Coordinates of N, CA, C and O in Angstrom, one line a residue:
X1494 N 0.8 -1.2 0.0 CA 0.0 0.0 0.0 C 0.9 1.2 0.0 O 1.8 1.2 0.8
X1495 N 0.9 2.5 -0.8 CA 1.4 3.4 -1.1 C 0.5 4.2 -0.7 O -0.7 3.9 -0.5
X1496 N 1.1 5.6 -0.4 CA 0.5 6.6 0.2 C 1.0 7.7 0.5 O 2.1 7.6 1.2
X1497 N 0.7 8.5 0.3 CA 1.8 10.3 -0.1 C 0.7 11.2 1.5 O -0.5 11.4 1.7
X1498 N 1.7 11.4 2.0 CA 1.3 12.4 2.6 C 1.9 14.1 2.9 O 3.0 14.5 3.3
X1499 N 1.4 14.5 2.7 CA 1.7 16.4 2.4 C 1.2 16.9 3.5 O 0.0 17.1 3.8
X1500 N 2.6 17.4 4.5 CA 2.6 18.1 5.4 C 3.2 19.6 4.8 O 4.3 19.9 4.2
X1501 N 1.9 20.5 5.2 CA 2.5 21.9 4.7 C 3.3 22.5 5.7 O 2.9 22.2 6.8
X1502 N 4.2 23.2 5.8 CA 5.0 23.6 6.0 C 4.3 25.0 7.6 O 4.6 25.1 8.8
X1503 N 3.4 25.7 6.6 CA 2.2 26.6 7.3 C 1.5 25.9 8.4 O 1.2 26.5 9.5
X1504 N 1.3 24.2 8.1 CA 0.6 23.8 9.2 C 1.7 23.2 10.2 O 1.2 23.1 11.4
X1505 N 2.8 22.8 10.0 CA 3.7 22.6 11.1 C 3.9 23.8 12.2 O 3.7 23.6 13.4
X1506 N 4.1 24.7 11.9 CA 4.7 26.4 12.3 C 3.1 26.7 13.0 O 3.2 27.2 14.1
X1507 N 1.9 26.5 12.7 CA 0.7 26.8 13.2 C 0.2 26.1 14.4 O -0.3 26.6 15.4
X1508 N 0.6 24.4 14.1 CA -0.2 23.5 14.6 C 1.1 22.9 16.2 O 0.9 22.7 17.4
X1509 N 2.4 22.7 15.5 CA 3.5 22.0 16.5 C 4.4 23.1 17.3 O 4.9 24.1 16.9
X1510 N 4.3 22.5 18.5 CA 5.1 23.4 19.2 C 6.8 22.5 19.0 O 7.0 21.4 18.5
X1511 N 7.5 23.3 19.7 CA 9.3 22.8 19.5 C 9.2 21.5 19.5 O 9.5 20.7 18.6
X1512 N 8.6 21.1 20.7 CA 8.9 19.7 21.0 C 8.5 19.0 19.7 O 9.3 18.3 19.1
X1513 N 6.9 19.3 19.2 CA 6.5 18.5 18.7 C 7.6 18.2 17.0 O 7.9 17.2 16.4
X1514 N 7.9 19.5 16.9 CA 8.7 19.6 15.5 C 10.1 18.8 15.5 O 10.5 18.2 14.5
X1515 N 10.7 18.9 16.7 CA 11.8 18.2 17.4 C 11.3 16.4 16.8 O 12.0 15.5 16.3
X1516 N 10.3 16.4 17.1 CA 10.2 14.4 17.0 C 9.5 14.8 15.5 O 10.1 14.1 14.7
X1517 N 8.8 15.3 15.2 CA 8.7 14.7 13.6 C 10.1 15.0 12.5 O 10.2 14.5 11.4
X1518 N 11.2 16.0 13.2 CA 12.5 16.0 12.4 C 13.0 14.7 12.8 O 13.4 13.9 11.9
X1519 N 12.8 14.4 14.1 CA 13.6 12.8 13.9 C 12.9 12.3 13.4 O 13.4 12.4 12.3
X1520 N 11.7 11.5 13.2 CA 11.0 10.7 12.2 C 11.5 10.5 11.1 O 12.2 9.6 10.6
X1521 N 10.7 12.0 10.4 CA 11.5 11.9 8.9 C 13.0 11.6 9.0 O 13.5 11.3 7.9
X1522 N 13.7 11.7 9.7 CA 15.5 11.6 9.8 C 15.6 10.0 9.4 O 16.3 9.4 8.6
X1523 N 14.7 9.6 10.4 CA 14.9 8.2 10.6 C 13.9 7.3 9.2 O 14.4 6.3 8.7
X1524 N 13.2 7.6 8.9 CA 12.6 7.4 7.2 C 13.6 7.4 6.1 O 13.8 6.4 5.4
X1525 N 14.1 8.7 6.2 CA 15.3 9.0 5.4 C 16.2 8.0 5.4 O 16.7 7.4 4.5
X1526 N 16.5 8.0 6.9 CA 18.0 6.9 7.1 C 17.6 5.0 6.5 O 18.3 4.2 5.8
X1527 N 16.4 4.9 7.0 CA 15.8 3.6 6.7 C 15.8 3.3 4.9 O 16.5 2.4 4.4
X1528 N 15.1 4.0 4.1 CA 15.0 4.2 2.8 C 16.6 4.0 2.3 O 16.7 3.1 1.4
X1529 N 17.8 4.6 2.7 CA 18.9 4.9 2.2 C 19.7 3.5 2.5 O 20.5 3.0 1.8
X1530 N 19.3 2.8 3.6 CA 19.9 1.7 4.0 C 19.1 0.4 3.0 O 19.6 -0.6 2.6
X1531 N 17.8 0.7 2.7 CA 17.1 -0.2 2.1 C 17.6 -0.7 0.3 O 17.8 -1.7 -0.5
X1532 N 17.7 0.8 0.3 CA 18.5 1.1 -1.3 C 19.6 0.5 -1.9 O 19.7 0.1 -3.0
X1533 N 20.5 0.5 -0.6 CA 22.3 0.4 -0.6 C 22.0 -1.2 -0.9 O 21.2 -1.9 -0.2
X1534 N 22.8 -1.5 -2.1 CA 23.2 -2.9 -2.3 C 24.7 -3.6 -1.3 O 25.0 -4.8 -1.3
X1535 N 25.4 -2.5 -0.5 CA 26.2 -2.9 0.3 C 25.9 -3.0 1.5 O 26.6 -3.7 2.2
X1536 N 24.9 -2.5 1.9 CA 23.9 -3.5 3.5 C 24.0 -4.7 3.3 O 23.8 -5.4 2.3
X1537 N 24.3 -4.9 4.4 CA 24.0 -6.4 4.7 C 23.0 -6.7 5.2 O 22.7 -6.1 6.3
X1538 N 22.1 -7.7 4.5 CA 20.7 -8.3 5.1 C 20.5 -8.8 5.6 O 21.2 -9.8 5.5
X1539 N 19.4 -9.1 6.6 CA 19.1 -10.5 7.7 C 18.0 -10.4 7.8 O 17.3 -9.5 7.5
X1540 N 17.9 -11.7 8.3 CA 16.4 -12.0 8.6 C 16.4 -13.0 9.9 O 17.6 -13.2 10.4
X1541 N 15.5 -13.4 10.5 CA 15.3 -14.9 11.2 C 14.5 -15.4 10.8 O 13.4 -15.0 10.7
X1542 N 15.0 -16.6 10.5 CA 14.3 -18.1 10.5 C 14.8 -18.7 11.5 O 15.9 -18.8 12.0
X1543 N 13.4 -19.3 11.9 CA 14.1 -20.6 12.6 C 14.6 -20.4 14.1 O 15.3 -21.2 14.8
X1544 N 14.3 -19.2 14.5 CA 14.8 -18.5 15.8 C 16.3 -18.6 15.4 O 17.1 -19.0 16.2
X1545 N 16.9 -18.2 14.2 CA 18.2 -18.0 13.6 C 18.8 -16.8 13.3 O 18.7 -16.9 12.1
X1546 N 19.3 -16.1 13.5 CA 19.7 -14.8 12.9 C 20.5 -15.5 11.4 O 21.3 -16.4 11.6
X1547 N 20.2 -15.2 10.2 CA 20.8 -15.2 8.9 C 21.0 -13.8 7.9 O 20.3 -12.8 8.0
X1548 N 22.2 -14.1 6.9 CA 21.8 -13.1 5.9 C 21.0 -13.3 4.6 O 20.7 -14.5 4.4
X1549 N 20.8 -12.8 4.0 CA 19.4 -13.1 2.9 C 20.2 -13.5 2.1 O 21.2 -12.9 1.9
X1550 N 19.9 -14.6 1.4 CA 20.8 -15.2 0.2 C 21.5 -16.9 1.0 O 22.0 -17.8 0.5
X1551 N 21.3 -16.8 2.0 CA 22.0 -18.2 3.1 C 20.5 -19.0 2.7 O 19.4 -18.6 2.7
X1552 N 21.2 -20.6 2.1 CA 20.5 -21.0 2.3 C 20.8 -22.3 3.5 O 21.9 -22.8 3.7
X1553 N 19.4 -22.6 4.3 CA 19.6 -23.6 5.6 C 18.5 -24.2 5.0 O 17.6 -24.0 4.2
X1554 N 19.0 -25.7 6.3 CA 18.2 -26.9 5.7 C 17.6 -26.9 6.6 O 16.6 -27.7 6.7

């Protein structure tokens, strides 16, 4: 599921006080940071099976 959301700029400055602007910069920081790690073909991936920690591409019997 895809889904665009549009935060204006006017309604941040209207609606959030410091604090609140403080945690949606980290959010988006952390969006950003996730996206950029997801991208990179030089991350290393994992998953669990099996109560296993693996990287993606390992195959187990």
């Amino acid at each position: 599921m895809l889904e665009q959301v549009i935060i204006e700029i006017e309604d941040i400055e209207k609606y959030l006080d410091e604090h609140e602007k403080s945690l949606l910069s980290g959010l988006l920081w952390k969006i950003e940071q996730l996206k950029a790690i997801e991208n990179d073909p030089n991350q290393l991936k994992l998953d669990i099976v099996d109560h296993q920690l693996i990287t993606l591409g390992d195959v187990t019997s």
